[in-house]
Amino acid sequence: MECPYLEGGNKASYCNASFTLMVPSMDEKTTYCDTEEHYRCPMLLSHVLRGGDTGVASNIN
């Protein structure tokens, strides 16, 4: 299973989970992007945390 945030380009794949659309290194790609371990990727985790405020926390009070 490949990470859904990895987009293929002509020469390199870039990560849509990053702010800067960084290109993962070969080690990162082998460890995270091309395996089911993509949910452990620091870029994906930071993406989820950035978008995690959906107003749920404000409804707790």
Coordinates of N, CA, C and O in Angstrom, one line a residue:
M1 N 0.8 -1.2 0.0 CA 0.0 0.0 0.0 C 0.9 1.2 0.0 O 1.8 1.4 0.8
E2 N 0.6 2.1 -0.9 CA 1.4 3.4 -1.0 C 0.7 4.5 -0.3 O -0.6 4.5 -0.3
C3 N 1.4 5.4 0.2 CA 0.8 6.6 0.9 C 0.0 7.4 -0.1 O 0.4 7.7 -1.2
P4 N -1.2 7.7 0.3 CA -2.1 8.5 -0.6 C -1.7 9.9 -0.8 O -2.2 10.6 -1.7
Y5 N -0.7 10.5 0.0 CA -0.2 11.8 -0.2 C 1.0 11.9 -1.1 O 1.4 13.0 -1.4
L6 N 1.5 10.8 -1.5 CA 2.7 10.8 -2.4 C 2.2 11.0 -3.9 O 1.4 10.1 -4.4
E7 N 2.6 12.0 -4.5 CA 2.2 12.3 -5.9 C 3.4 12.1 -6.8 O 4.5 12.6 -6.5
G8 N 3.2 11.4 -7.9 CA 4.3 11.2 -8.8 C 4.5 12.3 -9.7 O 3.6 12.9 -10.2
G9 N 5.8 12.6 -10.0 CA 6.1 13.6 -10.9 C 7.0 13.0 -12.1 O 7.1 11.8 -12.1
N10 N 7.5 13.8 -12.9 CA 8.3 13.3 -14.0 C 9.6 12.7 -13.5 O 10.0 11.6 -13.9
K11 N 10.3 13.4 -12.6 CA 11.6 12.9 -12.1 C 11.5 12.4 -10.7 O 12.3 11.6 -10.3
A12 N 10.7 13.0 -9.9 CA 10.6 12.7 -8.5 C 9.2 12.8 -8.0 O 8.3 13.4 -8.6
S13 N 8.9 12.1 -6.9 CA 7.6 12.2 -6.3 C 7.6 13.2 -5.1 O 8.6 13.3 -4.4
Y14 N 6.6 14.0 -5.0 CA 6.5 14.9 -3.9 C 5.4 14.6 -3.0 O 4.5 13.9 -3.3
C15 N 5.6 15.1 -1.7 CA 4.7 14.7 -0.7 C 3.6 15.9 -0.5 O 4.0 17.0 -0.1
N16 N 2.4 15.6 -0.7 CA 1.3 16.5 -0.5 C 1.0 16.8 1.0 O 0.2 17.7 1.3
A17 N 1.5 16.0 1.9 CA 1.3 16.2 3.3 C 2.2 17.3 3.9 O 2.0 17.8 4.9
S18 N 3.2 17.7 3.1 CA 4.2 18.7 3.6 C 3.7 20.1 3.1 O 3.1 20.2 2.0
F19 N 4.0 21.1 3.8 CA 3.7 22.5 3.4 C 4.5 22.8 2.1 O 3.9 23.5 1.3
T20 N 5.7 22.4 2.0 CA 6.5 22.8 0.9 C 6.5 21.8 -0.3 O 7.3 22.0 -1.2
L21 N 5.7 20.8 -0.2 CA 5.7 19.7 -1.2 C 7.1 19.1 -1.4 O 7.6 19.0 -2.5
M22 N 7.7 18.8 -0.3 CA 9.0 18.2 -0.3 C 9.1 16.9 -1.0 O 8.1 16.2 -1.1
V23 N 10.2 16.6 -1.5 CA 10.5 15.3 -2.2 C 11.1 14.4 -1.1 O 12.2 14.7 -0.6
P24 N 10.5 13.3 -0.7 CA 11.1 12.4 0.3 C 12.4 11.8 -0.3 O 12.5 11.5 -1.4
S25 N 13.3 11.6 0.7 CA 14.6 10.9 0.3 C 14.3 9.4 0.0 O 13.2 8.9 0.3
M26 N 15.2 8.8 -0.6 CA 15.0 7.3 -0.9 C 14.8 6.5 0.4 O 14.0 5.6 0.4
D27 N 15.5 6.9 1.5 CA 15.3 6.2 2.7 C 13.9 6.4 3.3 O 13.2 5.5 3.7
E28 N 13.4 7.7 3.2 CA 12.0 8.0 3.7 C 11.0 7.3 2.8 O 10.0 6.7 3.3
K29 N 11.2 7.3 1.5 CA 10.3 6.6 0.6 C 10.2 5.1 0.9 O 9.1 4.6 0.9
T30 N 11.4 4.5 1.1 CA 11.4 3.1 1.3 C 10.8 2.7 2.7 O 10.1 1.8 2.8
T31 N 11.0 3.6 3.7 CA 10.5 3.3 5.0 C 9.0 3.6 5.2 O 8.3 2.9 5.7
Y32 N 8.6 4.8 4.6 CA 7.2 5.2 4.9 C 6.3 5.2 3.6 O 5.2 4.6 3.7
C33 N 6.8 5.8 2.6 CA 5.9 6.1 1.4 C 5.4 4.8 0.7 O 4.2 4.8 0.2
D34 N 6.3 3.9 0.5 CA 5.9 2.7 -0.3 C 5.4 1.5 0.5 O 5.3 0.4 0.0
T35 N 5.2 1.7 1.8 CA 4.7 0.6 2.7 C 3.5 1.0 3.5 O 3.1 2.1 3.4
E36 N 3.0 0.1 4.2 CA 1.9 0.3 5.1 C 2.3 1.1 6.3 O 1.4 1.5 7.1
E37 N 3.6 1.4 6.5 CA 4.1 2.2 7.6 C 3.9 3.7 7.3 O 4.4 4.5 8.1
H38 N 3.2 4.1 6.2 CA 3.1 5.5 5.9 C 2.4 6.3 7.0 O 2.6 7.5 7.2
Y39 N 1.5 5.6 7.8 CA 0.9 6.3 8.9 C 1.8 6.7 10.1 O 1.5 7.5 10.9
R40 N 3.1 6.2 10.0 CA 4.1 6.6 11.0 C 5.0 7.7 10.5 O 5.9 8.2 11.2
C41 N 4.8 8.2 9.3 CA 5.6 9.2 8.7 C 5.4 10.5 9.4 O 4.3 11.0 9.7
P42 N 6.5 11.2 9.7 CA 6.5 12.5 10.4 C 5.7 13.6 9.6 O 5.0 14.4 10.2
M43 N 5.9 13.5 8.3 CA 5.2 14.5 7.5 C 3.6 14.3 7.5 O 2.9 15.2 7.6
L44 N 3.2 13.0 7.4 CA 1.8 12.7 7.5 C 1.2 13.0 8.9 O 0.1 13.6 9.0
L45 N 2.0 12.7 9.9 CA 1.5 13.0 11.3 C 1.4 14.5 11.5 O 0.4 15.0 12.1
S46 N 2.3 15.3 11.0 CA 2.2 16.8 11.2 C 1.1 17.3 10.3 O 0.4 18.2 10.8
H47 N 0.8 16.7 9.2 CA -0.3 17.1 8.3 C -1.6 16.9 9.0 O -2.5 17.8 9.1
V48 N -1.8 15.7 9.7 CA -3.0 15.4 10.4 C -3.2 16.3 11.6 O -4.3 16.8 11.8
L49 N -2.1 16.6 12.3 CA -2.2 17.5 13.5 C -2.5 18.9 13.1 O -3.3 19.6 13.7
R50 N -2.0 19.4 12.0 CA -2.3 20.8 11.5 C -3.8 20.9 11.1 O -4.4 21.9 11.4
G51 N -4.3 19.9 10.5 CA -5.7 19.9 10.1 C -6.7 19.3 11.1 O -7.9 19.2 10.8
G52 N -6.2 19.0 12.3 CA -7.0 18.2 13.2 C -8.1 19.0 13.9 O -9.0 18.5 14.5
D53 N -8.0 20.4 13.9 CA -9.0 21.2 14.6 C -10.2 21.4 13.7 O -10.2 22.2 12.8
T54 N -11.2 20.5 13.9 CA -12.4 20.6 13.1 C -13.5 21.2 13.9 O -14.7 21.1 13.5
G55 N -13.2 21.9 15.0 CA -14.2 22.5 15.8 C -14.7 21.5 16.9 O -15.6 21.9 17.7
V56 N -14.3 20.3 16.9 CA -14.7 19.4 17.9 C -14.3 19.8 19.3 O -15.1 19.7 20.3
A57 N -13.1 20.3 19.5 CA -12.6 20.7 20.8 C -13.4 21.9 21.3 O -13.6 22.0 22.5
S58 N -13.9 22.8 20.5 CA -14.7 23.9 21.0 C -16.0 23.5 21.4 O -16.7 24.2 22.1
N59 N -16.5 22.3 21.0 CA -17.8 21.8 21.4 C -17.8 21.0 22.7 O -18.8 20.6 23.2
I60 N -16.6 20.8 23.3 CA -16.5 20.0 24.5 C -17.1 20.8 25.7 O -17.7 20.2 26.6
N61 N -16.9 22.1 25.8 CA -17.4 22.8 26.9 C -18.9 22.7 27.0 O -19.8 22.8 27.1

